XYZ file of C-alpha atoms in Angstrom:
248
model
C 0.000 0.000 0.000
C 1.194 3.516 -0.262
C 2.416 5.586 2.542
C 0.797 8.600 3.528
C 2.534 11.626 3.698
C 1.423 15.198 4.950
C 1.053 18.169 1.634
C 0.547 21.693 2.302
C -1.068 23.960 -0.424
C 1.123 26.544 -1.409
C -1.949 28.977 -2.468
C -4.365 28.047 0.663
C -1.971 26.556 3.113
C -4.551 24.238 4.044
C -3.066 21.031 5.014
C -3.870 17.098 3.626
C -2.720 14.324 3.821
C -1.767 12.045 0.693
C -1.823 8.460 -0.285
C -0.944 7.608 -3.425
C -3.423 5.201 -5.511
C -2.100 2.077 -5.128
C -2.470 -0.261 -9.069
C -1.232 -3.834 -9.984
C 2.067 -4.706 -11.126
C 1.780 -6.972 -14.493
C 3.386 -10.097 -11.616
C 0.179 -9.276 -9.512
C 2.006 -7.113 -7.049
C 0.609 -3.812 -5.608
C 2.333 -1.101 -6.361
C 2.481 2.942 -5.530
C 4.826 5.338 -6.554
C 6.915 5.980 -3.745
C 6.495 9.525 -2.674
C 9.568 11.954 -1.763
C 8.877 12.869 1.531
C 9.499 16.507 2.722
C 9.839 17.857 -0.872
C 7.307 20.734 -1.931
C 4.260 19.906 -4.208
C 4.120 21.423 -7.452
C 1.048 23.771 -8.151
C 0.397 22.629 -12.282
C -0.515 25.699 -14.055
C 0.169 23.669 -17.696
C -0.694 20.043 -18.477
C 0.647 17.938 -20.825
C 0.250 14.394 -21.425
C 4.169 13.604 -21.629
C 5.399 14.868 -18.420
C 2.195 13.372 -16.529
C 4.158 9.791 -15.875
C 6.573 8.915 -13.442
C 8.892 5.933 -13.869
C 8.008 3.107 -10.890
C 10.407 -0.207 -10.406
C 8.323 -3.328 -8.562
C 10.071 -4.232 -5.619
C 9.283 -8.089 -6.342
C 9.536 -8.502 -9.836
C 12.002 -5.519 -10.648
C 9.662 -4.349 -13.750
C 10.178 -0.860 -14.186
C 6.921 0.571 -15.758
C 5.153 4.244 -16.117
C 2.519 5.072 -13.985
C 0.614 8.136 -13.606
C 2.130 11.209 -11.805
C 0.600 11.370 -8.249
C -2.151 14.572 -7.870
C -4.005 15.935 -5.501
C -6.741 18.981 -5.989
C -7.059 20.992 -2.673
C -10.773 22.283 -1.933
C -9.353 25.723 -2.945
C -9.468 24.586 -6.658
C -5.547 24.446 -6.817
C -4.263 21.026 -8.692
C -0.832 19.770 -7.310
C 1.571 17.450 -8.365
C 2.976 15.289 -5.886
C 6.743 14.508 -5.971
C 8.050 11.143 -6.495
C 11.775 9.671 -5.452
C 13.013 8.738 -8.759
C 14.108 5.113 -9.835
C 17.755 4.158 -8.294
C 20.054 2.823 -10.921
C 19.841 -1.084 -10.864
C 22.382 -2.758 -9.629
C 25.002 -4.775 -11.467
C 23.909 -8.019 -12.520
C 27.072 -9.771 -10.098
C 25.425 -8.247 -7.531
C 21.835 -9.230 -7.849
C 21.607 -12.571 -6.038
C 19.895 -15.530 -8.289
C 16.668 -16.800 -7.396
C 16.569 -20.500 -6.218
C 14.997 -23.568 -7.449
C 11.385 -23.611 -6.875
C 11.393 -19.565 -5.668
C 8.283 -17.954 -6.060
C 6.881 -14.310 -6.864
C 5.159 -12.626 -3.918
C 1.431 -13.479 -4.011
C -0.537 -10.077 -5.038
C -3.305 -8.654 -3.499
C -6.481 -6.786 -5.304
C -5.651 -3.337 -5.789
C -7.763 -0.915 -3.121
C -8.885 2.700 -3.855
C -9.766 4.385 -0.857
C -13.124 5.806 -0.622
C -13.670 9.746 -0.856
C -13.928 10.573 2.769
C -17.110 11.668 2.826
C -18.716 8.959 0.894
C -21.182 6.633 2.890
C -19.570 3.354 3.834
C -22.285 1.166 2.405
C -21.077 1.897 -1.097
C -18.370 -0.003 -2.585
C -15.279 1.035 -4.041
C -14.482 2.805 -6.592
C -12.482 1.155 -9.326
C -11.057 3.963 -11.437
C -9.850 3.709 -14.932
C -6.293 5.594 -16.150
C -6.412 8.763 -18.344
C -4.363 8.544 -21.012
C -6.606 10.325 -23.968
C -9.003 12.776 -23.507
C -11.872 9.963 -24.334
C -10.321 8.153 -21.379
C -11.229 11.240 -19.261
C -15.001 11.020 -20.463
C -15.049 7.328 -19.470
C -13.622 7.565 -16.516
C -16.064 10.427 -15.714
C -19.074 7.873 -16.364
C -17.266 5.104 -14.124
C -17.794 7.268 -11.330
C -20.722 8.733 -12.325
C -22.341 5.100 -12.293
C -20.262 4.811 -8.918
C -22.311 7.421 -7.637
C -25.722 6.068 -8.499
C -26.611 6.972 -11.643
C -27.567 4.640 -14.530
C -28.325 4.371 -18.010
C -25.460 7.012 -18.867
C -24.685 7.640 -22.541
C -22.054 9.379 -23.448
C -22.012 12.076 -26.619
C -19.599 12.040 -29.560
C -16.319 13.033 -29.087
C -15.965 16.990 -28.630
C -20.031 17.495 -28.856
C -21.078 21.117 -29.761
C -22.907 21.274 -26.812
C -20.587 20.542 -24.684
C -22.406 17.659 -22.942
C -20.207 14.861 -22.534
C -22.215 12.567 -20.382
C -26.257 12.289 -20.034
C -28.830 9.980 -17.517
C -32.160 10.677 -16.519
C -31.667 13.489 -14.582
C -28.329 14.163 -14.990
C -25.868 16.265 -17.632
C -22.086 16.230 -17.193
C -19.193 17.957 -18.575
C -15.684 16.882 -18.925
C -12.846 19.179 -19.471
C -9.360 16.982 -20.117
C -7.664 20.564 -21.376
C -4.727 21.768 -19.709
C -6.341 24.860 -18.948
C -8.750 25.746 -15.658
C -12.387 25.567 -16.528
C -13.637 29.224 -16.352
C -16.935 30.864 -15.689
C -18.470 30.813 -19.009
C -18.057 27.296 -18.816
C -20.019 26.526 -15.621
C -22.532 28.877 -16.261
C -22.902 26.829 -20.048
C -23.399 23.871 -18.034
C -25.862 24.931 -15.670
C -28.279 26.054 -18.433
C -28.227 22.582 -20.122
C -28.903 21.056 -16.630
C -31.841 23.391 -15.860
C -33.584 23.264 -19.822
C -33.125 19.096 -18.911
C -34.488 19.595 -15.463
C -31.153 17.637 -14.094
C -28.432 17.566 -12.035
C -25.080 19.055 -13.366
C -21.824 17.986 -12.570
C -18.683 19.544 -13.986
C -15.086 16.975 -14.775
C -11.800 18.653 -15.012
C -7.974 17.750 -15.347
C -6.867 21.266 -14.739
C -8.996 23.003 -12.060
C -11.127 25.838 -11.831
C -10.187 29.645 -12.034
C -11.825 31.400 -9.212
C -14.218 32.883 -11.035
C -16.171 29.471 -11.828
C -15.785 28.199 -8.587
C -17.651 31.165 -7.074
C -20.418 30.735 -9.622
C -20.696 26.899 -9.029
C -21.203 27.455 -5.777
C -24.006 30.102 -5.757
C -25.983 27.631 -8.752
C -25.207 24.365 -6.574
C -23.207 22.725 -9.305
C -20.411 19.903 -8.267
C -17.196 20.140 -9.141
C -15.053 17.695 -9.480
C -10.663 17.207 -10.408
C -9.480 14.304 -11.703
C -5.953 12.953 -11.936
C -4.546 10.738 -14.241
C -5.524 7.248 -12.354
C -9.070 8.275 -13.191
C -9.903 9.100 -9.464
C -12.155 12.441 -9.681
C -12.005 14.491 -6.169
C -14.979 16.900 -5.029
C -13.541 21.163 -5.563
C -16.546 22.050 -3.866
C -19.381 22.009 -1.043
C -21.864 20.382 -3.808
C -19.740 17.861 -5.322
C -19.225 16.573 -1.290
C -22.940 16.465 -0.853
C -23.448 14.652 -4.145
C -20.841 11.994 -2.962
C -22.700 11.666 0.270
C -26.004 11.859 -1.095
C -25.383 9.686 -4.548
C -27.902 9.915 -7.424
């Protein structure tokens, strides 16, 4: 499992503390990046998809594998990237003992997502999916939408002119896998198609909200939600907690 480790946000100062998702190694293993304790988390103004993986080595099988770059979003809207302790140089092959006769890989265990802390404890967990494509985003905005309660979600063609990525009875969604903060315009665009379709709307983004949208969100009630590259959304805001409590 991964260790938890305390992270201060540099724009709010309001303190967490982080565990990093914890995935299957291809030998069955579970696996977290291991997270460089005491070093300063990186606020991410700019996203790209190349310098969103960090390289991880398996401790029992030695594979050495990307996985995605630990996040966190603070409830201030802020988006931080979580430094990692980078992979040691490997040993020379003298000095790697051989495995004897009949030796065995460690047996793996199911990988485990915590919960969001305020979800009720009846519900089970959430299996996210990783981001890797901004269609992955959408899907793994439905996976937890589905998570939450809802059912019979469709999801629109890729970049729909309405902007509606996701739809269920009673429910519209949004996903923004840009690199730039959702803004104001965009919230308020959402909230229309949610009150025209008498439903719920809930707003998906890689990058955060400027402050501007989360202000608005909150007055019209609608959840936000950052995700990070495992596919694990986390609630910006008062209504996307109450949504996670409440489900569909």
């Amino acid at each position: 499992m991964g260790e938890n480790v305390p992270v201060r946000c540099p724009a709010c100062r309001r303190q967490h503390t982080f565990t990093p998702p914890v995935f299957p190694c291809a030998c069955g293993e579970p696996l977290a990046p291991p997270l460089l304790r005491g070093a300063a988390p990186e606020r991410i103004t700019h996203r790209t998809w190349t310098d969103a993986w960090v390289t991880v080595r398996c401790g029992s099988c030695g594979r050495q594998d990307q996985w995605p770059q630990p996040e966190l979003g603070c409830a201030c809207g802020v988006v931080l990237r979580i430094p990692v302790r980078p992979v040691p140089r490997p040993a020379p092959p003298s000095a790697t003992p051989a495995a004897g006769p009949g030796t065995a890989p460690a047996a793996g265990r199911p990988p485990h997502i915590p919960l969001p802390p305020t979800a009720t404890p009846p519900r089970p967990t959430f299996r996210p999916m990783t981001i890797r494509t901004g269609r992955d985003a959408v899907t793994a905005a439905a996976l937890y939408l589905k998570w939450l309660g809802f059912r019979d979600i469709m999801q629109s063609p890729e970049r729909p002119a309405s902007g509606i990525d996701l739809r269920a009875p009673g429910l519209v969604a949004q996903v923004d896998p840009t690199t730039r903060p959702a803004g104001l315009r965009d919230v308020e665009c959402l909230w229309l198609h949610g009150l025209s379709a008498s439903a719920v709307s809930v707003f998906f983004s890689l990058a955060g909200y400027d402050d501007d949208a989360r202000a608005r969100a909150d007055a019209l009630d609608v959840p936000l939600f950052v995700m990070d590259l495992t596919g694990t959304p986390q609630p910006a805001n008062r209504p996307a907690d109450e949504l996670i409590t409440t489900g569909a």
